């Protein structure tokens, strides 16, 4: 579809983002509207869902793969006006001037933008000129870079390019993108995908889009969208732009280390209750799943405790000190009282640094804390500081909103409703429990079984940990104590087949739910991950529940991202199933170090469905999102 549109970047489109639903407000060509309405043009939709709404807008760019074509999306924000400018182009083109172009368009468009206006035909010509300007600048830059290259390097480059051309399309693209001079020589050559390469910078399928209603951002390629302000569209105000290039400093390959557990004989005296039955905002995420005294479980003799952490000094406002130092006490004070013209990156840095440290003391993975801070920074840059407001308060409020947004489930976590829906179709509802070794899969599977029984749902357990000696007996013990049937076939059987037979049996005997226990496995264990992938593919469960310990810090990211990655890579399906939800165990042992909840949700996008908080069958609750956010920021 997009190919036939063949849009030579000559237009600017504006779409409205309202609570994740895309609507076209401005459409200079009419095509984007059609794509969005028909849901064929989903790169923007995906960008909004995957980056902007999930506080991932600190990323430099986003790659969107569609059948037959791959696109790169880059964006920038005008927070003051609530606009997001998005450039979408075929990845194959490796355009070098997009960041520059985005910054130019952002500046120029802000000059003529009027929220009441819906058509900007007059911007077409400006856009064309800006594009030429950006192209020319990129060309100049490349030439000047080439000038300073040592002769032997140029020679090597030439050889490499030749080899690249010989090797095929992929290398050729790289050469064309990386070397302006040679690319010129290649004018008129055909790329293997059939696109004309008449100009090194020719954009055959790129488009420039502005999304209305966002956060401000001054970066041309790294920025965040203030989704919370979606409905508070800025009425007016034209700001001058400052382009600040930012980049993620996070090394995604950085190996994270698991935090040691602290074992103690006695549980800590005071525990924070993250599972209040009543939410201050009436949020249904905070419901006690199983309450009251239940029988304690066998094999749960260990009492885990963690040292309670000293309360961190909560004076985030000390972050304003460097600012005060730099700008002088009076001007700093004046700014916080009268309102600053526009927040700059340096104004935000101290507060963000303090906030990042605070998140990390709560066990939020460093990588996540950093990304969140980048996203919050980008959402605030260029914004006017409200009167009588300190930078630190503004930063804290923005972070609070971001955390709430991340932790609030976007999909239904009402299992009972889904169980009843499956029952109506005369199918058992199947939940597969997955996770690394010893995190509490079997124990919490039993808790979920108990909770379901409390809601008059009939349950069957499936002993599909055919790997670890003793696992079947452990599950059998839980089944006996809860008086529910268990389907087991012993050890060394293919767990995928055992699960399949269990589901067939449940269908025959009319069980409402099948809870499938699986072997614990390290995220790097390829044979076991392959077996899990097969189990999921073969049985297509209703819910793939990742069971993870609330004790993990940086390891949370590694575990979850690799589980998902392996499930995707090793699946034989073109549309592989990933983790649908999270069950966080051992919440009773972490005191206020609740960061794993945030890290896991952030990295997987899956909601926390349950929280295991003890060793009784009744110790299963739902996450109190507000309380978690409060604790994270305390
Ligand atoms: N304090 C506390 N302990 C828990 C909780 N959930 C599980 N445990 C304990 O964690 C330990 C491991 O639980 P299991 O259910 O055997 O873990 P598993 O993931 O099935 O283990 P593998 O089959 O080896 O992967 C047991 O001692 C449980 O009692 C919890 O919410 N709080």
XYZ file of C-alpha atoms and ligand atoms in Angstrom:
666
model
C 0.000 0.000 0.000
C 2.668 2.404 1.010
C 4.670 1.675 -2.077
C 1.908 2.715 -4.355
C 1.521 5.923 -2.397
C 5.047 6.854 -3.395
C 5.228 9.983 -1.333
C 8.144 12.200 -2.193
C 8.606 14.017 1.055
C 6.646 17.018 0.102
C 3.983 17.148 2.662
C 3.326 17.662 6.251
C 0.572 15.821 7.952
C -0.793 16.312 11.318
C -2.656 13.735 13.290
C -4.252 14.073 16.654
C -3.274 11.746 19.406
C -5.996 11.364 21.952
C -5.448 8.714 24.558
C -3.711 6.481 22.101
C -6.358 6.733 19.432
C -5.182 8.275 16.247
C -7.360 10.701 14.420
C -6.374 12.758 11.495
C -6.680 16.424 12.139
C -4.690 17.739 9.271
C -3.974 15.874 6.168
C -2.377 17.648 3.305
C -2.547 14.828 0.895
C -5.348 12.657 2.087
C -3.323 9.497 2.060
C -2.324 9.287 5.670
C -5.937 9.638 6.660
C -6.824 6.675 4.528
C -3.986 4.577 5.860
C -4.843 5.299 9.432
C -8.525 4.809 9.030
C -7.977 1.521 7.282
C -5.391 0.628 9.870
C -2.940 -0.104 7.111
C -0.692 2.716 8.055
C 0.332 1.470 11.398
C 3.896 2.736 11.892
C 2.570 5.875 13.567
C 0.096 3.863 15.586
C 2.871 1.498 16.633
C 5.132 4.401 17.486
C 2.503 5.858 19.746
C 1.708 2.588 21.443
C 5.253 1.305 21.735
C 7.203 4.457 22.388
C 5.208 7.480 23.295
C 2.709 5.903 25.646
C 5.271 3.713 27.316
C 7.799 6.370 28.098
C 10.236 5.039 25.553
C 10.386 8.227 23.617
C 13.930 8.741 24.826
C 14.939 6.393 22.042
C 16.607 7.953 19.047
C 14.483 6.255 16.459
C 12.077 3.424 15.995
C 12.123 0.693 13.403
C 8.874 -0.605 12.059
C 8.804 -3.799 10.062
C 5.889 -4.446 7.813
C 5.602 -7.327 5.375
C 7.638 -6.329 2.350
C 9.040 -3.109 3.782
C 10.837 -1.746 6.790
C 10.570 1.806 7.970
C 12.483 4.048 10.303
C 10.603 6.584 12.358
C 12.236 9.600 13.896
C 10.468 12.223 15.848
C 10.739 15.436 17.700
C 8.403 17.320 19.970
C 7.246 20.822 20.370
C 6.046 20.579 23.913
C 4.886 24.129 24.161
C 2.504 23.667 21.250
C 1.789 20.042 21.946
C 3.030 18.793 18.601
C 4.931 15.708 17.650
C 6.689 15.748 14.310
C 7.348 12.328 12.911
C 9.404 11.473 9.862
C 8.798 8.047 8.406
C 10.997 6.689 5.672
C 12.125 3.436 4.236
C 14.985 2.092 6.306
C 16.851 1.141 3.177
C 17.387 4.814 2.425
C 19.599 5.574 5.432
C 18.758 9.242 5.230
C 21.301 11.375 6.980
C 19.441 14.630 7.081
C 16.281 13.590 8.871
C 17.240 14.945 12.293
C 18.128 18.257 10.775
C 14.971 18.337 8.707
C 12.831 17.556 11.723
C 14.397 20.420 13.630
C 13.875 22.805 10.727
C 10.271 21.798 10.191
C 9.612 22.033 13.872
C 10.872 25.587 13.960
C 9.116 26.743 10.813
C 5.845 25.003 11.456
C 5.652 26.484 14.960
C 5.622 29.896 13.327
C 2.460 29.290 11.385
C 0.727 26.800 13.647
C -2.716 27.702 14.805
C -4.674 25.100 16.790
C -7.879 26.153 15.076
C -6.482 25.619 11.641
C -6.851 22.243 10.027
C -5.270 22.772 6.631
C -1.727 23.916 5.940
C -1.385 23.696 2.194
C 0.845 26.743 2.264
C 3.447 24.775 4.180
C 4.182 22.459 1.264
C 6.550 24.877 -0.406
C 8.310 25.720 2.874
C 8.717 22.033 3.497
C 10.237 21.470 0.082
C 12.759 24.213 0.695
C 13.601 22.981 4.159
C 14.198 19.547 2.792
C 16.547 20.884 0.142
C 18.337 22.902 2.799
C 18.758 19.876 5.048
C 19.903 17.741 2.135
C 22.463 20.311 1.097
C 23.775 20.611 4.628
C 24.143 16.851 4.955
C 25.928 16.767 1.625
C 28.319 19.514 2.712
C 29.029 17.750 5.946
C 29.864 14.533 4.185
C 32.133 16.266 1.765
C 33.986 18.060 4.537
C 34.371 14.782 6.403
C 35.799 13.161 3.328
C 38.271 15.975 2.899
C 39.882 15.264 6.239
C 40.090 11.502 5.687
C 43.634 10.150 5.299
C 44.432 8.973 1.809
C 44.896 5.340 2.731
C 41.551 5.371 4.485
C 39.882 6.660 1.379
C 41.563 3.943 -0.551
C 40.429 1.298 1.875
C 36.978 2.750 1.767
C 36.933 2.531 -1.962
C 37.899 -1.109 -1.809
C 35.369 -1.814 0.841
C 32.747 -0.135 -1.259
C 33.671 -2.211 -4.224
C 33.446 -5.339 -2.135
C 30.145 -4.063 -0.831
C 28.742 -3.643 -4.319
C 29.935 -7.078 -5.237
C 28.386 -8.614 -2.207
C 24.949 -7.322 -2.928
C 22.237 -5.001 -1.981
C 22.744 -4.739 1.729
C 26.309 -3.560 1.461
C 25.407 -1.323 -1.369
C 22.854 0.483 0.693
C 25.450 1.101 3.344
C 27.849 2.585 0.848
C 25.258 4.827 -0.614
C 24.282 6.071 2.745
C 27.725 6.464 4.162
C 29.474 8.062 1.318
C 27.962 11.020 -0.362
C 30.668 11.428 -2.975
C 30.489 7.963 -4.309
C 26.801 7.961 -4.053
C 26.702 10.794 -6.474
C 28.592 8.681 -8.913
C 25.975 6.041 -8.450
C 23.224 8.326 -9.622
C 20.710 6.514 -11.662
C 21.737 3.101 -10.441
C 18.964 0.812 -9.365
C 18.665 -0.613 -5.916
C 17.779 -4.246 -5.933
C 14.374 -3.581 -4.522
C 13.527 -1.761 -7.641
C 13.652 1.765 -6.326
C 15.345 4.294 -8.426
C 18.439 5.676 -6.849
C 18.673 8.717 -8.990
C 19.716 10.793 -6.014
C 21.542 9.654 -2.977
C 19.034 11.430 -0.780
C 15.975 10.723 -2.751
C 13.123 9.750 -0.524
C 10.710 7.592 -2.267
C 8.475 6.716 0.570
C 9.071 9.117 3.297
C 6.713 11.399 4.936
C 6.767 14.102 7.487
C 4.048 13.968 10.020
C 3.204 16.116 12.948
C 1.182 14.606 15.717
C -0.758 17.118 17.702
C -0.989 17.114 21.456
C 2.197 16.094 23.002
C 4.997 17.125 25.198
C 7.592 19.583 24.241
C 10.898 18.480 23.068
C 13.890 20.240 21.834
C 15.749 17.299 20.475
C 15.571 16.454 16.877
C 15.799 12.787 17.474
C 15.381 12.050 21.125
C 12.413 13.242 22.993
C 9.308 12.355 24.873
C 5.683 13.042 24.472
C 3.614 14.281 27.351
C 0.744 11.883 26.939
C -0.783 13.040 30.171
C -1.412 16.359 28.555
C -3.251 14.831 25.677
C -6.469 16.474 26.512
C -5.019 19.757 27.603
C -4.139 20.949 24.186
C -2.166 24.117 24.180
C -4.246 26.939 22.937
C -1.498 29.088 21.583
C 2.071 30.100 22.022
C 4.923 30.020 19.646
C 8.280 29.267 21.017
C 11.701 29.574 19.672
C 13.422 26.289 19.262
C 16.624 25.067 20.668
C 17.834 21.886 19.128
C 19.620 19.709 21.590
C 20.864 16.395 20.419
C 20.544 13.729 22.961
C 21.260 10.059 22.808
C 20.650 7.146 25.037
C 23.653 6.500 27.153
C 22.371 3.081 28.041
C 24.366 0.184 26.779
C 21.727 -2.457 26.113
C 24.314 -5.181 26.119
C 25.529 -4.271 29.538
C 25.355 -7.353 31.692
C 23.295 -6.868 34.765
C 24.028 -8.711 37.925
C 21.557 -10.291 40.264
C 21.285 -8.716 43.641
C 22.024 -11.034 46.487
C 19.136 -12.097 48.619
C 19.340 -11.211 52.243
C 18.188 -14.072 54.412
C 17.235 -13.585 57.963
C 15.403 -15.513 60.599
C 12.773 -12.959 61.262
C 10.600 -11.043 58.861
C 10.877 -7.286 59.110
C 8.597 -5.673 61.600
C 7.009 -3.219 59.286
C 5.909 -3.980 55.798
C 4.487 -1.624 53.295
C 1.120 -2.675 52.067
C 1.121 -2.457 48.313
C -2.164 -4.168 48.011
C -4.651 -1.898 49.693
C -8.131 -2.957 48.813
C -9.170 0.630 48.285
C -7.408 2.788 45.833
C -7.275 6.481 46.396
C -8.340 7.048 42.839
C -10.699 4.169 42.730
C -8.400 2.272 40.475
C -9.456 -1.303 40.087
C -5.851 -2.453 39.858
C -5.649 -2.647 43.558
C -7.804 -5.440 44.650
C -6.983 -8.046 47.199
C -7.138 -11.335 45.365
C -6.994 -13.699 48.268
C -7.368 -12.543 51.814
C -7.822 -14.037 55.204
C -6.076 -16.844 56.923
C -5.466 -19.885 54.856
C -3.655 -23.075 55.588
C 0.061 -22.687 55.337
C 1.774 -24.610 52.623
C 4.189 -27.436 52.888
C 7.783 -26.913 51.951
C 7.668 -23.284 52.837
C 9.787 -23.341 55.904
C 12.025 -20.501 54.828
C 11.143 -17.072 55.953
C 12.713 -14.499 53.744
C 13.525 -11.109 54.985
C 15.331 -8.144 53.681
C 17.108 -5.465 55.554
C 15.013 -2.436 55.512
C 16.692 0.335 53.733
C 17.389 3.604 55.379
C 14.969 6.177 54.221
C 16.540 8.108 51.486
C 16.658 11.795 51.927
C 13.616 12.856 50.007
C 14.727 16.329 49.342
C 14.810 16.179 45.604
C 14.772 19.907 45.699
C 18.426 19.970 46.528
C 18.773 19.331 42.826
C 18.180 22.966 42.277
C 21.499 23.773 43.921
C 23.691 23.498 40.826
C 21.221 25.642 39.002
C 21.323 28.186 41.755
C 25.086 28.124 41.669
C 25.216 28.591 37.957
C 22.604 31.273 37.623
C 22.912 32.965 40.943
C 20.684 32.735 43.957
C 18.439 35.607 43.018
C 17.702 34.600 39.450
C 17.165 31.011 40.519
C 14.753 32.087 43.219
C 13.041 34.443 40.855
C 12.583 31.684 38.314
C 10.962 29.367 40.783
C 8.574 32.068 41.877
C 7.777 33.897 38.705
C 8.076 31.014 36.297
C 10.992 30.336 34.039
C 10.815 31.155 30.368
C 11.660 27.689 29.157
C 13.146 24.760 30.956
C 16.477 23.720 29.575
C 18.241 20.431 29.828
C 20.731 21.757 32.376
C 17.886 22.942 34.588
C 16.479 19.449 34.721
C 19.646 17.441 35.107
C 20.198 17.736 38.873
C 16.607 16.792 39.691
C 16.678 13.911 37.254
C 19.966 12.636 38.617
C 18.517 12.604 42.141
C 15.409 10.877 40.862
C 17.385 8.256 38.991
C 19.417 7.486 42.117
C 16.247 7.241 44.129
C 14.661 4.809 41.681
C 17.789 2.706 41.783
C 17.762 2.510 45.559
C 14.273 1.078 45.182
C 15.769 -1.653 43.006
C 14.686 -0.267 39.650
C 17.113 -1.573 37.033
C 19.652 1.120 36.160
C 18.898 0.910 32.468
C 15.209 1.512 33.083
C 15.803 4.350 35.547
C 18.006 6.058 32.997
C 15.588 5.644 30.129
C 12.744 6.970 32.216
C 14.736 10.021 33.184
C 15.635 10.666 29.563
C 12.014 10.407 28.612
C 10.897 12.743 31.385
C 13.640 15.210 30.506
C 12.565 15.300 26.912
C 8.971 15.813 27.945
C 9.858 18.872 29.982
C 12.474 20.613 27.890
C 11.151 23.795 26.420
C 8.227 23.943 28.801
C 7.529 26.960 30.909
C 8.005 26.420 34.596
C 4.795 27.341 36.361
C 4.860 30.136 38.893
C 5.775 29.170 42.437
C 6.993 25.825 41.185
C 10.426 24.400 41.639
C 12.166 22.410 38.967
C 12.390 19.416 41.255
C 8.628 19.391 41.874
C 7.956 19.651 38.166
C 10.326 16.784 37.438
C 8.853 14.680 40.231
C 5.316 15.289 38.998
C 6.275 14.348 35.448
C 7.953 11.191 36.683
C 4.944 10.292 38.798
C 2.679 10.584 35.792
C 5.056 8.496 33.725
C 5.233 5.762 36.356
C 1.477 5.637 36.741
C 1.111 5.365 33.019
C 3.597 2.525 32.776
C 2.250 0.507 35.670
C -1.427 0.909 34.934
C -2.419 -2.143 32.897
C -3.476 -1.386 29.375
C -5.094 -4.728 28.862
C -7.637 -6.503 30.976
C -6.240 -8.316 33.969
C -9.623 -9.695 34.896
C -8.902 -13.397 34.673
C -12.270 -14.422 36.078
C -14.067 -12.644 33.276
C -11.856 -14.354 30.714
C -12.393 -17.719 32.398
C -16.145 -17.283 32.098
C -15.800 -16.260 28.461
C -13.824 -19.449 27.752
C -16.382 -21.490 29.638
C -19.131 -20.181 27.408
C -17.172 -21.527 24.475
C -16.843 -24.866 26.274
C -13.091 -24.545 26.420
C -10.860 -24.666 29.472
C -8.953 -21.460 30.170
C -5.262 -22.330 30.053
C -2.547 -20.528 32.014
C 1.119 -21.439 31.554
C 3.468 -20.452 34.383
C 6.996 -19.711 33.175
C 10.119 -18.315 34.789
C 13.620 -19.017 35.991
C 14.383 -21.625 38.646
C 13.158 -21.319 42.180
C 11.205 -18.099 41.832
C 8.041 -19.689 43.163
C 6.198 -20.929 40.088
C 4.662 -24.048 41.654
C 3.866 -22.332 44.933
C 2.144 -19.417 43.279
C 0.407 -21.666 40.785
C -1.127 -23.300 43.851
C -2.114 -19.868 45.200
C -3.830 -19.023 41.921
C -5.608 -22.399 42.046
C -6.809 -21.643 45.560
C -8.019 -18.200 44.514
C -9.908 -19.651 41.558
C -11.528 -22.239 43.819
C -12.674 -19.396 46.066
C -14.464 -18.007 43.036
C -16.173 -21.304 42.226
C -13.982 -22.022 39.265
C -12.990 -25.657 38.783
C -9.263 -26.117 38.305
C -6.945 -28.809 37.049
C -3.171 -28.731 37.426
C -0.856 -29.984 34.701
C 2.557 -31.180 35.863
C 4.659 -30.155 32.875
C 7.917 -29.714 34.730
C 9.108 -33.070 33.493
C 12.699 -31.940 33.958
C 13.448 -31.262 37.626
C 13.340 -34.241 39.897
C 10.728 -33.744 42.600
C 8.721 -31.138 40.684
C 5.819 -33.489 39.925
C 5.599 -34.635 43.551
C 5.676 -31.012 44.740
C 2.728 -30.135 42.537
C 0.935 -33.322 43.534
C 1.214 -32.230 47.172
C -0.430 -28.920 46.401
C -3.160 -30.679 44.384
C -3.880 -33.051 47.218
C -4.047 -30.294 49.802
C -6.329 -28.196 47.635
C -8.276 -31.274 46.539
C -8.058 -30.571 42.863
C -7.197 -32.970 40.037
C -3.706 -33.094 38.620
C -2.660 -34.358 35.209
C 0.801 -35.894 35.349
C 2.894 -38.173 33.175
C 6.073 -38.363 35.235
C 9.458 -37.225 33.997
C 11.405 -37.053 30.749
C 8.267 -36.615 28.694
C 7.822 -33.799 26.195
C 6.127 -31.098 28.310
C 4.327 -29.767 25.243
C 2.610 -33.114 24.754
C 1.819 -33.499 28.444
C 0.195 -30.059 28.408
C -1.782 -30.945 25.292
C -3.092 -34.131 26.850
C -3.914 -32.256 30.062
C -5.978 -29.718 28.130
C -7.774 -32.531 26.299
C -8.507 -34.181 29.629
C -9.774 -30.886 31.082
C -12.046 -30.452 28.063
C -13.398 -33.984 28.629
C -13.967 -33.609 32.374
C -15.259 -30.042 32.127
C -12.573 -28.265 34.167
C -12.828 -24.510 33.806
C -9.122 -23.799 34.085
C -5.884 -25.683 33.453
C -2.841 -24.375 35.313
C 0.314 -25.590 33.585
C 3.473 -25.819 35.681
C 6.697 -25.704 33.684
C 10.333 -26.312 34.500
C 12.314 -23.360 35.723
C 14.880 -22.342 33.163
C 17.534 -19.750 32.756
C 16.794 -17.272 30.035
C 19.960 -18.338 28.202
C 19.191 -22.053 28.199
C 18.356 -22.550 24.561
C 17.131 -26.196 24.625
C 14.767 -25.495 27.520
C 13.597 -22.223 25.973
C 12.933 -24.073 22.732
C 10.870 -26.641 24.619
C 8.884 -23.856 26.257
C 8.337 -22.158 22.953
C 7.012 -25.434 21.562
C 4.695 -25.900 24.545
C 3.248 -22.442 24.018
C 2.962 -22.803 20.259
C 1.328 -26.222 20.434
C -1.180 -25.372 23.127
C -1.894 -21.706 22.491
C -2.679 -20.904 26.133
C -4.941 -18.050 27.112
C -2.314 -16.596 29.403
C 1.462 -16.909 29.518
C 2.328 -15.788 33.017
C 5.920 -14.894 33.792
C 6.676 -15.639 37.425
C 9.472 -13.435 38.686
C 10.903 -12.577 42.061
C 10.331 -9.099 43.377
C 13.859 -9.349 44.771
C 15.581 -8.917 41.448
C 17.175 -5.647 40.466
C 19.008 -5.309 37.202
C 18.479 -8.987 36.464
C 14.772 -8.380 35.950
C 15.498 -6.740 32.623
C 17.736 -9.531 31.447
C 15.322 -12.264 32.473
C 12.225 -10.812 30.945
C 13.700 -9.401 27.794
C 15.524 -12.641 27.050
C 12.487 -14.770 27.806
C 10.492 -12.722 25.361
C 13.311 -12.638 22.843
C 13.802 -16.385 22.953
C 10.089 -17.060 22.723
C 10.026 -14.898 19.634
C 13.206 -16.260 18.060
C 12.569 -19.921 18.720
C 8.927 -19.973 17.783
C 7.979 -21.685 14.591
C 4.985 -19.401 14.309
C 5.112 -16.246 12.245
C 3.212 -14.536 15.027
C 4.877 -15.841 18.200
C 3.243 -15.588 21.597
C 5.156 -13.647 24.200
C 4.607 -13.067 27.892
C 1.105 -11.796 28.618
C 1.365 -11.026 32.291
C 3.597 -11.062 35.336
C 3.229 -12.701 38.725
C 5.646 -11.074 41.156
C 6.596 -13.353 44.021
C 8.162 -12.787 47.435
C 6.801 -9.286 47.741
C 6.691 -9.852 51.456
C 10.479 -9.873 51.539
C 11.420 -6.652 49.814
C 10.297 -3.908 52.133
C 10.191 -0.740 50.011
C 12.441 -2.014 47.222
C 9.572 -2.403 44.818
C 11.526 -1.529 41.685
C 11.290 -4.966 40.074
C 7.611 -4.322 39.404
C 8.496 -1.256 37.374
C 11.461 -2.814 35.582
C 9.497 -5.875 34.559
C 6.465 -3.999 33.319
C 8.604 -1.483 31.472
C 10.714 -4.068 29.725
C 7.892 -6.406 28.737
C 4.873 -4.146 28.457
C 2.980 -6.876 30.288
C 0.932 -6.019 33.381
C 1.481 -7.366 36.878
C -1.510 -9.670 37.242
C -0.754 -10.975 40.742
C 1.605 -10.373 43.596
C 2.732 -13.277 45.791
C 3.329 -12.006 49.274
C 3.830 -14.939 51.573
C 3.791 -18.655 51.940
C 0.116 -19.348 52.469
C -2.377 -20.133 49.771
C -4.090 -16.882 50.601
C -0.995 -14.771 50.037
C -1.880 -13.621 46.582
C -2.862 -10.066 45.852
C -3.120 -7.501 43.122
C -0.752 -4.646 42.657
C -1.604 -1.317 44.168
C -0.261 0.886 41.400
C -0.624 4.158 43.266
C 1.089 2.801 46.299
C 3.969 1.437 44.244
C 4.474 4.768 42.527
C 4.415 6.559 45.857
C 6.983 4.172 47.272
C 9.214 4.480 44.239
C 9.324 8.232 44.557
C 9.593 8.385 48.331
N 8.327 -15.408 51.211
C 7.826 -15.939 50.108
N 8.294 -17.107 49.665
C 7.768 -17.629 48.535
C 6.756 -16.954 47.837
N 6.446 -17.698 46.753
C 7.237 -18.796 46.796
N 8.033 -18.766 47.862
C 9.057 -19.748 48.261
O 10.028 -19.837 47.210
C 10.590 -21.132 47.190
C 10.591 -21.674 45.771
O 9.257 -21.901 45.377
P 8.867 -22.965 44.245
O 7.404 -22.841 44.050
O 9.415 -24.292 44.551
O 9.647 -22.355 43.022
P 9.648 -22.883 41.509
O 9.792 -21.669 40.674
O 8.497 -23.742 41.248
O 10.972 -23.702 41.496
P 11.558 -24.568 40.260
O 10.555 -25.598 39.975
O 12.849 -25.104 40.793
O 11.784 -23.626 39.155
C 9.768 -21.963 48.156
O 10.471 -22.104 49.363
C 8.526 -21.133 48.379
O 7.956 -21.316 49.634
C 6.297 -15.687 48.321
O 5.424 -15.006 47.753
N 6.861 -15.234 49.459
